[in-house]
PDB file of C-alpha atoms in Angstrom:
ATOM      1  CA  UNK A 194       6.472   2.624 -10.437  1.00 51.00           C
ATOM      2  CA  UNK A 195       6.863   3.320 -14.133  1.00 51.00           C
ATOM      3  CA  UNK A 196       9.944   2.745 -15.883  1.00 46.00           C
ATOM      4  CA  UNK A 197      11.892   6.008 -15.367  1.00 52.00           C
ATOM      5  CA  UNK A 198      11.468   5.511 -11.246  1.00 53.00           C
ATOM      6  CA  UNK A 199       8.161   7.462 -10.783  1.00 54.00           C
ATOM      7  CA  UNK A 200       5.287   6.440  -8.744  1.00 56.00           C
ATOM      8  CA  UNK A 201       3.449   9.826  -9.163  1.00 58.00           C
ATOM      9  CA  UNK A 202       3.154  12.517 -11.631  1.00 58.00           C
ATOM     10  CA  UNK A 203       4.030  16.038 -11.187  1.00 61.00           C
ATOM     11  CA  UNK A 204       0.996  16.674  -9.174  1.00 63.00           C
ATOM     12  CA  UNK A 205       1.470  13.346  -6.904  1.00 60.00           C
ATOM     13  CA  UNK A 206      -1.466  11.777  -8.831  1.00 60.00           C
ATOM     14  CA  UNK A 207      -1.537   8.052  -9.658  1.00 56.00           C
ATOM     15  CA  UNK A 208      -3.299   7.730 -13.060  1.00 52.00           C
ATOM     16  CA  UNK A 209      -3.724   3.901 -13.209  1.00 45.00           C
ATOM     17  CA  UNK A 210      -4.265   2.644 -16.265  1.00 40.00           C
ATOM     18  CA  UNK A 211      -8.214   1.270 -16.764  1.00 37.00           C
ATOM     19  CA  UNK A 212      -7.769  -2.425 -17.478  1.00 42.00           C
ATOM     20  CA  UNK A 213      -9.966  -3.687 -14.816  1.00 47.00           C
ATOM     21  CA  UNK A 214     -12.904  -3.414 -12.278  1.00 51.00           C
ATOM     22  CA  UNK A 215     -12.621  -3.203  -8.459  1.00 50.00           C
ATOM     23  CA  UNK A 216     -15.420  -2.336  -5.983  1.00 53.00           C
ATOM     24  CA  UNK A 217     -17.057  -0.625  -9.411  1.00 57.00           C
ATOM     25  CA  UNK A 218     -14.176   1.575 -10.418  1.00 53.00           C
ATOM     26  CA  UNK A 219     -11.643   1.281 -13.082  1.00 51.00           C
ATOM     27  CA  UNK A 220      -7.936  -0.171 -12.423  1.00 50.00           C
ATOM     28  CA  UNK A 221      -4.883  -1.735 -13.735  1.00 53.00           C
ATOM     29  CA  UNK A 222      -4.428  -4.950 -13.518  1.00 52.00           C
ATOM     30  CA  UNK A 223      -5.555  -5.548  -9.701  1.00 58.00           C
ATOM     31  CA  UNK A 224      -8.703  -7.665  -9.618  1.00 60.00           C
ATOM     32  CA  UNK A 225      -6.291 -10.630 -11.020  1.00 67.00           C
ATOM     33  CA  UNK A 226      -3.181  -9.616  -8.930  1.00 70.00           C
ATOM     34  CA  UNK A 227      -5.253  -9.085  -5.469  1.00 75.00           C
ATOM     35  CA  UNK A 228      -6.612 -12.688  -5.354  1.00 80.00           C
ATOM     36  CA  UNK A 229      -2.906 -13.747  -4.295  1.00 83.00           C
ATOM     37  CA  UNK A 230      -2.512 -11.042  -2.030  1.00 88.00           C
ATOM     38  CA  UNK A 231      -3.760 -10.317   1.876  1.00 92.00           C
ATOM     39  CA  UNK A 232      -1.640  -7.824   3.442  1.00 94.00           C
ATOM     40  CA  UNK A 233      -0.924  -4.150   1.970  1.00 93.00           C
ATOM     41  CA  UNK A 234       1.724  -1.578   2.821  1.00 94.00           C
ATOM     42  CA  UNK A 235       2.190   2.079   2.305  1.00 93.00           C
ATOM     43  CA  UNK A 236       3.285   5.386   3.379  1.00 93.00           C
ATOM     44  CA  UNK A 237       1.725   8.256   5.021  1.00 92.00           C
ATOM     45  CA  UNK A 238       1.480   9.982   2.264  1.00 90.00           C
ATOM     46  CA  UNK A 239      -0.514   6.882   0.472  1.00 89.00           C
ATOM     47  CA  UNK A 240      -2.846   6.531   2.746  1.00 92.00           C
ATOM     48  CA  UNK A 241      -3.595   9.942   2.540  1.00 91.00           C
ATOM     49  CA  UNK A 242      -4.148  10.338  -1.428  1.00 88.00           C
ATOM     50  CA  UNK A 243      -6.212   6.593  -0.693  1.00 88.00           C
ATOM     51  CA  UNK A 244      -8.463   8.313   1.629  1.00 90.00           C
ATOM     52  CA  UNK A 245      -8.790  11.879   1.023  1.00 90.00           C
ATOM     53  CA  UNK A 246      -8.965  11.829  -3.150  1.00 85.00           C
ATOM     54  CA  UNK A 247      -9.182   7.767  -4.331  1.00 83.00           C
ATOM     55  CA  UNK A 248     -11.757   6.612  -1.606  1.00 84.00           C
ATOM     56  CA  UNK A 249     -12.646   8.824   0.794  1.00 87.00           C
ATOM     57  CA  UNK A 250     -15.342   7.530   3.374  1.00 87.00           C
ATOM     58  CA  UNK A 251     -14.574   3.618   2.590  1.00 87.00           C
ATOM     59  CA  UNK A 252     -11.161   2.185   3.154  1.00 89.00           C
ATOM     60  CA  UNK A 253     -10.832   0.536  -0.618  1.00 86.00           C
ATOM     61  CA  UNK A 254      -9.027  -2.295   0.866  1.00 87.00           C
ATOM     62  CA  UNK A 255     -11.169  -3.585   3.292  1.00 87.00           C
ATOM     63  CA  UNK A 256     -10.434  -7.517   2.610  1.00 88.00           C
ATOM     64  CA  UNK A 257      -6.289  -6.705   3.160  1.00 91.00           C
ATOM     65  CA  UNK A 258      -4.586  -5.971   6.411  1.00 94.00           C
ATOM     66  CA  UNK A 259      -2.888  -2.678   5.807  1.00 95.00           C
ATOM     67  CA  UNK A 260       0.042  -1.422   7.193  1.00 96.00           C
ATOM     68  CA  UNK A 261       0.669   2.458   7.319  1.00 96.00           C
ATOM     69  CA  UNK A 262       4.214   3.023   7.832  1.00 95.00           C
ATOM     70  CA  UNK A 263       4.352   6.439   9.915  1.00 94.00           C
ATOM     71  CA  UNK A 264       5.662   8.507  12.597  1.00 94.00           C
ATOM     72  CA  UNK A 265       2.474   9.504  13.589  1.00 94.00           C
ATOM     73  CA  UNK A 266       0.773   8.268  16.666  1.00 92.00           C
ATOM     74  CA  UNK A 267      -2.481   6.747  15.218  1.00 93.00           C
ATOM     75  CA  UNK A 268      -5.001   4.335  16.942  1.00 94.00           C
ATOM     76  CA  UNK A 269      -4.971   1.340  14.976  1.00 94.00           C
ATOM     77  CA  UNK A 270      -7.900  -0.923  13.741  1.00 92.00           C
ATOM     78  CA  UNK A 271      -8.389  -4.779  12.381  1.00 89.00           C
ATOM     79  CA  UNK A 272      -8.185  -3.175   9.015  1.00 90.00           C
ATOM     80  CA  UNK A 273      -5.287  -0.557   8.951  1.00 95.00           C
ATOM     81  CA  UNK A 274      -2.177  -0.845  11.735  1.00 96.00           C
ATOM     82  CA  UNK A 275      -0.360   2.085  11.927  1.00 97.00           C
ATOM     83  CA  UNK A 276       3.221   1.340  12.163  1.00 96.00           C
ATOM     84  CA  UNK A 277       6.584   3.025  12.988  1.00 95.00           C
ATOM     85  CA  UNK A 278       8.942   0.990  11.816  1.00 92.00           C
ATOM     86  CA  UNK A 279      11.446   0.050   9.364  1.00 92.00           C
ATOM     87  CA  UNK A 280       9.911  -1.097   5.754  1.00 93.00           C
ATOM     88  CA  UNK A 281      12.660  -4.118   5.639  1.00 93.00           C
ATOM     89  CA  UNK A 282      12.092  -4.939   9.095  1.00 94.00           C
ATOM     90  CA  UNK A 283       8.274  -5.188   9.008  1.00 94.00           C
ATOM     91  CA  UNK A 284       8.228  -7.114   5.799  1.00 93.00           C
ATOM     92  CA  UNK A 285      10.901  -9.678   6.707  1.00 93.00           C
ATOM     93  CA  UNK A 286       8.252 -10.000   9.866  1.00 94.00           C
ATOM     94  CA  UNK A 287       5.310 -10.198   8.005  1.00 94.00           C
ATOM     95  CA  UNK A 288       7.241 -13.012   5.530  1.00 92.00           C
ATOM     96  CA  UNK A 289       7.894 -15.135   8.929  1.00 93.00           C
ATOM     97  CA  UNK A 290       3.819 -15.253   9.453  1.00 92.00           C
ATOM     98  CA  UNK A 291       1.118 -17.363   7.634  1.00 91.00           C
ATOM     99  CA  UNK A 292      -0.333 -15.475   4.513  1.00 89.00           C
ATOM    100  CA  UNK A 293      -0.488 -15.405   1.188  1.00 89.00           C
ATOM    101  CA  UNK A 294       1.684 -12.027  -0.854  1.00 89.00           C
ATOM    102  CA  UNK A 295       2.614  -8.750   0.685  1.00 91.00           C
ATOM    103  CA  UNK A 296       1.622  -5.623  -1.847  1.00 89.00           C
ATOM    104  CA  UNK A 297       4.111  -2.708  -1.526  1.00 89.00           C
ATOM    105  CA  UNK A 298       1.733   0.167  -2.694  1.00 85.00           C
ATOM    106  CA  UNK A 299       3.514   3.377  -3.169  1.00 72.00           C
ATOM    107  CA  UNK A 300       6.046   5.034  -1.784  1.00 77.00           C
ATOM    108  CA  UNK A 301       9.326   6.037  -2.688  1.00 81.00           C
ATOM    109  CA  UNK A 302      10.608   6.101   0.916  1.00 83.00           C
ATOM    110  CA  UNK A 303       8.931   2.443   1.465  1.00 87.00           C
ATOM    111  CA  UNK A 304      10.214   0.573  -2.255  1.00 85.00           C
ATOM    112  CA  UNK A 305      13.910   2.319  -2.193  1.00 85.00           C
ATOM    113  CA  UNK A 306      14.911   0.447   1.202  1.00 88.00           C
ATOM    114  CA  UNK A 307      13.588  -2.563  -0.035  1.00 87.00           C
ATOM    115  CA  UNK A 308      15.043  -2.638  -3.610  1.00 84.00           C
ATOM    116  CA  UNK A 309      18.412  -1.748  -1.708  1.00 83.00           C
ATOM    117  CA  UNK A 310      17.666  -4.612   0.545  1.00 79.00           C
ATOM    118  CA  UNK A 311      17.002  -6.972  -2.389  1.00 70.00           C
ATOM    119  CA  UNK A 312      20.143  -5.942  -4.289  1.00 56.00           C
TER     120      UNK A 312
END
């Protein structure tokens, strides 16, 4: 989210800045910050943009369990569990099992319940 309480531009792009390499491609800062991570969590609408215009035809995180937050009916695999249920809820769930860090990737409607949470 940048500093003025984006997570998108005007288009709903996510121009990461290129300070690193992942599966060949350019990121931020991830190869360092993934290491400490296992389990991923997003929105409908981030899975979407992940798999229709960032990396469509391989799910780019493979190695994390990844929780889609939706109201959609979806079949579920190891890999991605679609989920409908509260962002607070599932993450003080996922905190109660063994892991290592949760990453919150994208979302207005999933990071506003948890920063109000938090406060």
């Amino acid at each position: 989210m940048s500093l003025d309480g984006y997570v998108a531009d005007s288009d709903g792009k996510v121009g990461l800045a290129a300070r690193g390499e992942f599966r060949g491609k350019r990121y931020g800062q991830l190869p360092g910050f993934i290491k400490d991570v296992d389990t991923v969590l997003m929105g409908w609408n981030t899975y979407h943009q992940v798999t229709t215009e960032l990396s469509p035809g391989e799910w780019a995180y493979a190695d994390l369990t990844s929780y889609v937050l939706t109201h959609r009916t979806l079949p579920s695999t190891d890999a991605i569990r679609f989920v409908n249920e509260d962002a607070c809820a599932l993450v003080r769930r996922l905190k109660m099992e063994q892991g290592k860090g949760i990453w919150v990737c994208g979302g207005p409607n999933i990071i506003q319940p948890l920063l109000g949470e938090r406060s």
